[in-house]
Every structure is written in structure tokens, then in C-alpha cells.
Short mmCIF file of C-alpha atoms and ligand atoms in Angstrom, two decimals:
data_model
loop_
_atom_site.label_atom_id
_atom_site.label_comp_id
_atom_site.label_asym_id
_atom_site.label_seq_id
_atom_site.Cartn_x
_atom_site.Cartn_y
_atom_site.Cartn_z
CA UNK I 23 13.71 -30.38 -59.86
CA UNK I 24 15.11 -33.29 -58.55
CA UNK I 25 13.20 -36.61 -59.25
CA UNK I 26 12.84 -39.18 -56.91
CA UNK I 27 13.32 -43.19 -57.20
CA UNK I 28 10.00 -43.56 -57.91
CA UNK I 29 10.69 -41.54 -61.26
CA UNK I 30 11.26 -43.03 -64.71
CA UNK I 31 11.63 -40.81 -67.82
CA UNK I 32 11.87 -43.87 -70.80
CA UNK I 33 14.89 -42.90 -73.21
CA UNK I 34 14.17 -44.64 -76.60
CA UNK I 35 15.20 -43.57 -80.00
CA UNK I 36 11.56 -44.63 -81.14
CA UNK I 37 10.27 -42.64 -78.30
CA UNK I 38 11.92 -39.55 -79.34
CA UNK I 39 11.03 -40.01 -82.97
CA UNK I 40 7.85 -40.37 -82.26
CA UNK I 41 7.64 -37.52 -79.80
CA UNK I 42 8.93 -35.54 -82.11
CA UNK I 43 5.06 -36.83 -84.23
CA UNK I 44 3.20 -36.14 -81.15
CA UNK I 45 4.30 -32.22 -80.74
CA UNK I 46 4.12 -31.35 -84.55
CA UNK I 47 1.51 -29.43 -84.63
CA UNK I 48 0.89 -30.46 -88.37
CA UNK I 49 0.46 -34.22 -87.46
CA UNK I 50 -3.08 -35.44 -88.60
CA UNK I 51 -5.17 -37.78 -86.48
CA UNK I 52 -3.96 -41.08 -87.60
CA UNK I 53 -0.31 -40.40 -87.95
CA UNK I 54 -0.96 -38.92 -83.92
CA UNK I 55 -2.56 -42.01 -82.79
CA UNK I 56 -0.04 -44.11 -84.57
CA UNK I 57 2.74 -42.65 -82.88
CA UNK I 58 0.67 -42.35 -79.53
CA UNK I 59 0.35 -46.35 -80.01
CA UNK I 60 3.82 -47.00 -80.36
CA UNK I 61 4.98 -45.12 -77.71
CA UNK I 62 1.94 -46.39 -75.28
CA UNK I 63 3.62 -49.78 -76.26
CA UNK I 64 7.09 -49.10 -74.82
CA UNK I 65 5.55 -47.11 -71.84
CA UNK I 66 3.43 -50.38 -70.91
CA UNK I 67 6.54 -53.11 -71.30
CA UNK I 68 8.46 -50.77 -68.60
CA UNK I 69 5.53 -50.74 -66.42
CA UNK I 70 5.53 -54.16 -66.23
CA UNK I 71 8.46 -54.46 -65.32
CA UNK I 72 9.22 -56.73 -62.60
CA UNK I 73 6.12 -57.68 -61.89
CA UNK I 74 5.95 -61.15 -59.73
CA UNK I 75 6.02 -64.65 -61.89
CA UNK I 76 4.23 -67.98 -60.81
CA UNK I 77 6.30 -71.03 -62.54
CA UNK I 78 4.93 -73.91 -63.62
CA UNK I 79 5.94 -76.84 -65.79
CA UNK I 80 5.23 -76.80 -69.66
CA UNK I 81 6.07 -79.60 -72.30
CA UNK I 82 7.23 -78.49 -75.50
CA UNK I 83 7.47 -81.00 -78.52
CA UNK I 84 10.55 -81.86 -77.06
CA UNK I 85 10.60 -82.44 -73.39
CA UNK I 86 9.52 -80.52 -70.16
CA UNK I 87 10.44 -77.70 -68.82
CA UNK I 88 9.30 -75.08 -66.63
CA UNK I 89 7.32 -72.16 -67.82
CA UNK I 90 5.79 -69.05 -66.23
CA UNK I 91 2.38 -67.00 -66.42
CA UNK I 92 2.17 -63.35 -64.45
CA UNK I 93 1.39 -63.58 -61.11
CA UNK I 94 0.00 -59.85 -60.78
CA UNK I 95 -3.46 -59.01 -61.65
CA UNK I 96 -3.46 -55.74 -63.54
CA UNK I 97 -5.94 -53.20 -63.57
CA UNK I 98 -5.49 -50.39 -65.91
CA UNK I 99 -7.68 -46.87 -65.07
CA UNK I 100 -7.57 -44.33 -68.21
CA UNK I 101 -8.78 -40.79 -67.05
CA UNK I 102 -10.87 -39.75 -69.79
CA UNK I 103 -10.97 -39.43 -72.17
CA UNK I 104 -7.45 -38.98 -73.13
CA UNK I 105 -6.14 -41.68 -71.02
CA UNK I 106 -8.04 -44.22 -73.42
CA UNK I 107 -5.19 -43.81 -75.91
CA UNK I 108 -2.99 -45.33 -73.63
CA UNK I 109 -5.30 -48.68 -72.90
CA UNK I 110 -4.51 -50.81 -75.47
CA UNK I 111 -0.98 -50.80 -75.01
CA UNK I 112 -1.18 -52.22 -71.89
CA UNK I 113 -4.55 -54.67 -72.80
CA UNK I 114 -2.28 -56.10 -75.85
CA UNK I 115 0.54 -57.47 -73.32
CA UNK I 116 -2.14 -58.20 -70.42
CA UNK I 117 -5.09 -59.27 -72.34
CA UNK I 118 -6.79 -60.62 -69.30
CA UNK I 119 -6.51 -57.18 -67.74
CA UNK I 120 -9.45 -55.15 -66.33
CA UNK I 121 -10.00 -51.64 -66.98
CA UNK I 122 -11.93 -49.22 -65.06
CA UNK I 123 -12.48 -45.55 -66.07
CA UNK I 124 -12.51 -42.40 -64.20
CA UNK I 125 -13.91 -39.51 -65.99
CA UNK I 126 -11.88 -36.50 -65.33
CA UNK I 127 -11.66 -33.12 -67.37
CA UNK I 128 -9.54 -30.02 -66.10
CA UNK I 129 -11.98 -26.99 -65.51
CA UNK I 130 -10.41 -24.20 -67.79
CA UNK I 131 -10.96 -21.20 -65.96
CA UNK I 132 -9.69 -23.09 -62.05
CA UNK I 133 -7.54 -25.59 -63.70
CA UNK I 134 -8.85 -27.91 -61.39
CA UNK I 135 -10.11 -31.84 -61.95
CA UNK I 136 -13.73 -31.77 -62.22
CA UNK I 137 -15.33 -35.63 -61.47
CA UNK I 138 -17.78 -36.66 -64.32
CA UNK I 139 -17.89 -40.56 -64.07
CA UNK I 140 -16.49 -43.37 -62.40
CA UNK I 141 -16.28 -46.94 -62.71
CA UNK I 142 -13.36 -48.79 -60.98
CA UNK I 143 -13.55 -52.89 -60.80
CA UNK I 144 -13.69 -54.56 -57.63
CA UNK I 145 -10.52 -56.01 -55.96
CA UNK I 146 -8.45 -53.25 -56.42
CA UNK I 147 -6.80 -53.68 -53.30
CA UNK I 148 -5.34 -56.90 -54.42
CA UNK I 149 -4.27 -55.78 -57.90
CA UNK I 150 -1.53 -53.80 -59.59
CA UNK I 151 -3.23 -50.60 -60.59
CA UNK I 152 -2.06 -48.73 -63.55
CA UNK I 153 -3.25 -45.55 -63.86
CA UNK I 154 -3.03 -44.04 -67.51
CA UNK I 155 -3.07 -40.51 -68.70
CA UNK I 156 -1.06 -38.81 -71.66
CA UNK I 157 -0.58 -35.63 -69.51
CA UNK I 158 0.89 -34.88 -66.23
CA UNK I 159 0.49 -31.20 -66.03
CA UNK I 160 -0.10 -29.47 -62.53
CA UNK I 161 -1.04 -32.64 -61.05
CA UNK I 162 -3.90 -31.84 -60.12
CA UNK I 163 -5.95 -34.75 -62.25
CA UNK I 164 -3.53 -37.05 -61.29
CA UNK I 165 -3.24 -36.52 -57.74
CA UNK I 166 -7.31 -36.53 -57.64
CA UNK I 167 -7.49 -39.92 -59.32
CA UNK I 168 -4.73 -41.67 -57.02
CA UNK I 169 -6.65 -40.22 -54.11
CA UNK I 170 -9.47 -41.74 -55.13
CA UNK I 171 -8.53 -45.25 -56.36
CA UNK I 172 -6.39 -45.26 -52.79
CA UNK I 173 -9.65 -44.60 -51.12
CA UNK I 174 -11.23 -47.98 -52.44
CA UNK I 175 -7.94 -49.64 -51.55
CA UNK I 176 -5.62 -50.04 -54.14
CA UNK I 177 -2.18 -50.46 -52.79
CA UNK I 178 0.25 -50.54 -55.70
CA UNK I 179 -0.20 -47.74 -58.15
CA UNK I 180 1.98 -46.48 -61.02
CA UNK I 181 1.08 -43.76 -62.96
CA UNK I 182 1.97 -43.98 -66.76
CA UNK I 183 2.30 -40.75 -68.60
CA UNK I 184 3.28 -39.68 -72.43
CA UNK I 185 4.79 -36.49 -70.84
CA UNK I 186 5.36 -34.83 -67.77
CA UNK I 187 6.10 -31.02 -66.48
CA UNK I 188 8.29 -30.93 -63.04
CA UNK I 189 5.04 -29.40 -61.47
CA UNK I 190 3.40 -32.15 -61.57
CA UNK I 191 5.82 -35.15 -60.85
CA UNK I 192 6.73 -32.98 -57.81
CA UNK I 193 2.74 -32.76 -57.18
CA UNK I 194 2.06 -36.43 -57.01
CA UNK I 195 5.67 -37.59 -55.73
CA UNK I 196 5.06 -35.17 -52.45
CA UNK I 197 1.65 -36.22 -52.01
CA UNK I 198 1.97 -39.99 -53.00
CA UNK I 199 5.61 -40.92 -52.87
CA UNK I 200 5.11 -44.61 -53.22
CA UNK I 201 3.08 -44.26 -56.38
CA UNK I 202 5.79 -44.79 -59.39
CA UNK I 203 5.67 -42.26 -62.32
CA UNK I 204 6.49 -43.28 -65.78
CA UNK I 205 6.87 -41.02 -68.32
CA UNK I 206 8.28 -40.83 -71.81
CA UNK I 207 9.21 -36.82 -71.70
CA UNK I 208 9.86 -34.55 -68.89
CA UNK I 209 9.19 -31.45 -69.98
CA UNK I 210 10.43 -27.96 -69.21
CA UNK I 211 7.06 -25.85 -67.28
CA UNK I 212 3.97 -25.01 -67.08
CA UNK I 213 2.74 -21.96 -69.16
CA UNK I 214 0.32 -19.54 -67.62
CA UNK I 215 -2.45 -21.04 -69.37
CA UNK I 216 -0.72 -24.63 -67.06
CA UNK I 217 -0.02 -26.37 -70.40
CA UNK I 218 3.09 -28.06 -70.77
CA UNK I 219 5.71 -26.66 -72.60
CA UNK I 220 7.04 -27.60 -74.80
CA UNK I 221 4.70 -30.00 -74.77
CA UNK I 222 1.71 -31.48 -77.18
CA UNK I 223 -1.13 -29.06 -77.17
CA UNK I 224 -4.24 -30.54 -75.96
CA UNK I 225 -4.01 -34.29 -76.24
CA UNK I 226 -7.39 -35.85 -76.08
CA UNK I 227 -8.29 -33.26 -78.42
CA UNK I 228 -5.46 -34.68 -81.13
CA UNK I 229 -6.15 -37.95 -79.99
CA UNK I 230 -9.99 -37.80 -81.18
CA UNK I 231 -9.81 -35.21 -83.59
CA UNK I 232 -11.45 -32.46 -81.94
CA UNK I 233 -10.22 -29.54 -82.38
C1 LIG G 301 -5.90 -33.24 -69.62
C2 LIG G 301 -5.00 -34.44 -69.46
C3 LIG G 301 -5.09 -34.73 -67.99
C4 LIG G 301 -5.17 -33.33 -67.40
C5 LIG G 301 -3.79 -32.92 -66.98
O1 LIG G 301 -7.22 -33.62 -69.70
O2 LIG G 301 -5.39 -35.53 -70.27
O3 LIG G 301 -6.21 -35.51 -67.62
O4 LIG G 301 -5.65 -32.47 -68.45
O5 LIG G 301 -3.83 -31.71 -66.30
P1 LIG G 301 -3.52 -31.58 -64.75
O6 LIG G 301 -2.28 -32.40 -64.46
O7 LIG G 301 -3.27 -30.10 -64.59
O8 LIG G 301 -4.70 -32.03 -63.97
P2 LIG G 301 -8.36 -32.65 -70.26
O9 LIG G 301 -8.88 -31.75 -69.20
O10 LIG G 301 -7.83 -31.95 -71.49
O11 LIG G 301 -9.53 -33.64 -70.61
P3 LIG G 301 -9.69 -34.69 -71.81
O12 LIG G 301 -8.85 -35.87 -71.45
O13 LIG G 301 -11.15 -34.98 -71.77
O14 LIG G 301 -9.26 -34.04 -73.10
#
């Protein structure tokens, strides 16, 4: 595989420490959301990343000078459920933020994205839309949601990821080449079963404890 541009895999000594936390398969619950969190939080801060400015002029105790608040309005859309471990990442540098939530699970027999619920905010279309998902398997999930959010006019998408198989960056960079894909791990395949490998196991399941 050869990633495009619009392709970022995050190298980080945390991150790979705490990837490392993620794909034990002995982590508990709260050491897994702990490390989930701190990775989230480095994921988010390169997301942002060069997103426009608007200046204006601040005094400090001292004198005046100019200052600057974001001049992007964010929306953040977690696929549930797992994407909700990725929210508050982005909420805790953007507090103003909105989030809207598509429901999403991946039927385990067609491996396809099965629609459950959806609630996206209005003005997409002028926004910067961050979509949020701890897996990027076959694509399939992904692909569906971009699809969708595109169809109620968002314009400027990036799709944040914990970690990523070639399948499916290649799935959403053919289909949606402008949409930027952040991840923290690319990963080496699909197995038969289409879960990442090495990968994390099943991550809204280790995320709320249900399995
Ligand atoms: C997982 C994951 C993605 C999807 C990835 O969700 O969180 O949403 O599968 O697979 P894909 O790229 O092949 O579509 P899951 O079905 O486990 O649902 P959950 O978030 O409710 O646990």
C-alpha cells in the first residue's frame, strides 16, 4: 500500500506505549480507557492542526497585544458506540464543539455497516467535521458515515482513527480522496474474520467492558 497525502499515521513515543496498553489483551477497563484517552488526546491536537485563526487584540496586565480565538467551527461525529471514546479528546481542546452521533455497528455474518441511529447538527456544511472511530477496518463503516454526512453537506471531513488496516485507508482514500485520515497505527491486514491484525480485538467492547 501506498498512502496518499491525505494520510497521517501519528509517531509518538506515548502513542506507542500506550498502543502497546490498547492490544494487551490483559489490560482491564480503566487502564484501556486511560490509555485510549491519552492517545485520543494527541490524535485530536494533530487534527487540529492548521485550522484557520481570527486575531484580535487582548490586554494583558501589561499592555496590548494581539490575541487569537479559532476561526473553524468543529463538529465532531463518533460512530457508536466505540467512536464515543474518542469525543472527549477533541471536546477538551474545542469545548464549544458540537457533536452529533451516527449509530453504526458492523453486521457479523456480511461485515457490512448496519444504520441504527442518527443525529447530525445542523450547519454542517459550514463546519469542520471530524469524524471519530477507534477502528478503520474494511472501510466499510467509515466510508458509509462520510457518505452520509457528505449527503447533508459537510465539506471538510477528516476521519480520526486509533488504528488502521491498508484495506481500509485504501477504501475511503479511493472513494473520498479529499477526506484526511488520521491514525495512530497502521496495521498489517485484515484477518478472515476482517479484524485488524495485529490489532486490538474488539474495541467498543474493551472500551465499555463488554465482553
Ligand atoms: C467497529 C468499529 C468500527 C467498525 C470498523 O464497530 O468501531 O465502527 O467496526 O469496521 P469496518 O471498517 O469494517 O466497517 P462495531 O461493529 O464493533 O460496533 P461498536 O462500535 O458498537 O462496538
Amino acid at each position: 500500500m501506498n498512502p496518499a497525502a491525505n494520510f497521517t499515521e501519528i509517531k509518538h513515543p506515548v502513542i506507542a506505549r500506550d498502543l502497546t496498553i490498547l492490544r494487551n489483551k490483559k489490560t482491564d477497563t480503566a487502564n484501556f480507557r486511560l490509555a485510549l484517552s491519552r492517545i485520543s488526546t494527541i490524535l485530536a491536537y494533530h487534527a487540529l492542526n492548521n485550522i484557520s485563526l481570527e486575531s484580535f487584540e487582548v490586554e494583558t496586565p501589561i499592555q496590548t497585544t494581539t490575541g487569537y480565538k479559532l476561526g473553524t467551527n468543529i463538529v465532531v461525529i463518533p460512530i457508536l458506540r466505540a467512536g464515543l471514546g474518542l469525543v472527549d479528546a477533541i471536546t477538551t481542546f474545542v469545548p464549544d464543539a458540537r457533536v452529533g452521533h451516527l449509530g453504526m455497528y458492523r453486521d457479523e455474518v456480511t461485515k457490512k455497516p448496519v444504520d441504527y441511529y442518527v443525529n447530525v447538527p445542523d450547519g454542517i456544511e459550514n463546519a469542520l467535521v471530524l469524524v471519530v472511530d477507534p477502528m478503520l477496518a474494511t472501510g466499510g463503516s467509515a466510508c458509509d458515515a462520510i457518505s452520509f454526512l457528505k449527503s447533508k453537506g459537510a465539506r471538510e471531513i477528516r476521519f480520526i482513527c486509533l488504528i488502521a488496516a491498508p484495506e481500509g485507508v485504501e477504501a475511503v482514500q479511493k472513494q473520498f480522496p479529499e477526506v484526511a485520515v488520521i491514525t495512530a497505527a497502521l496495521d498489517e491486514r485484515l484477518n478472515e474474520n476482517k479484524f485488524i491484525v495485529p490489532g486490538l480485538g474488539d474495541a467498543g467492547d474493551r472500551i465499555f467492558g463488554t465482553t
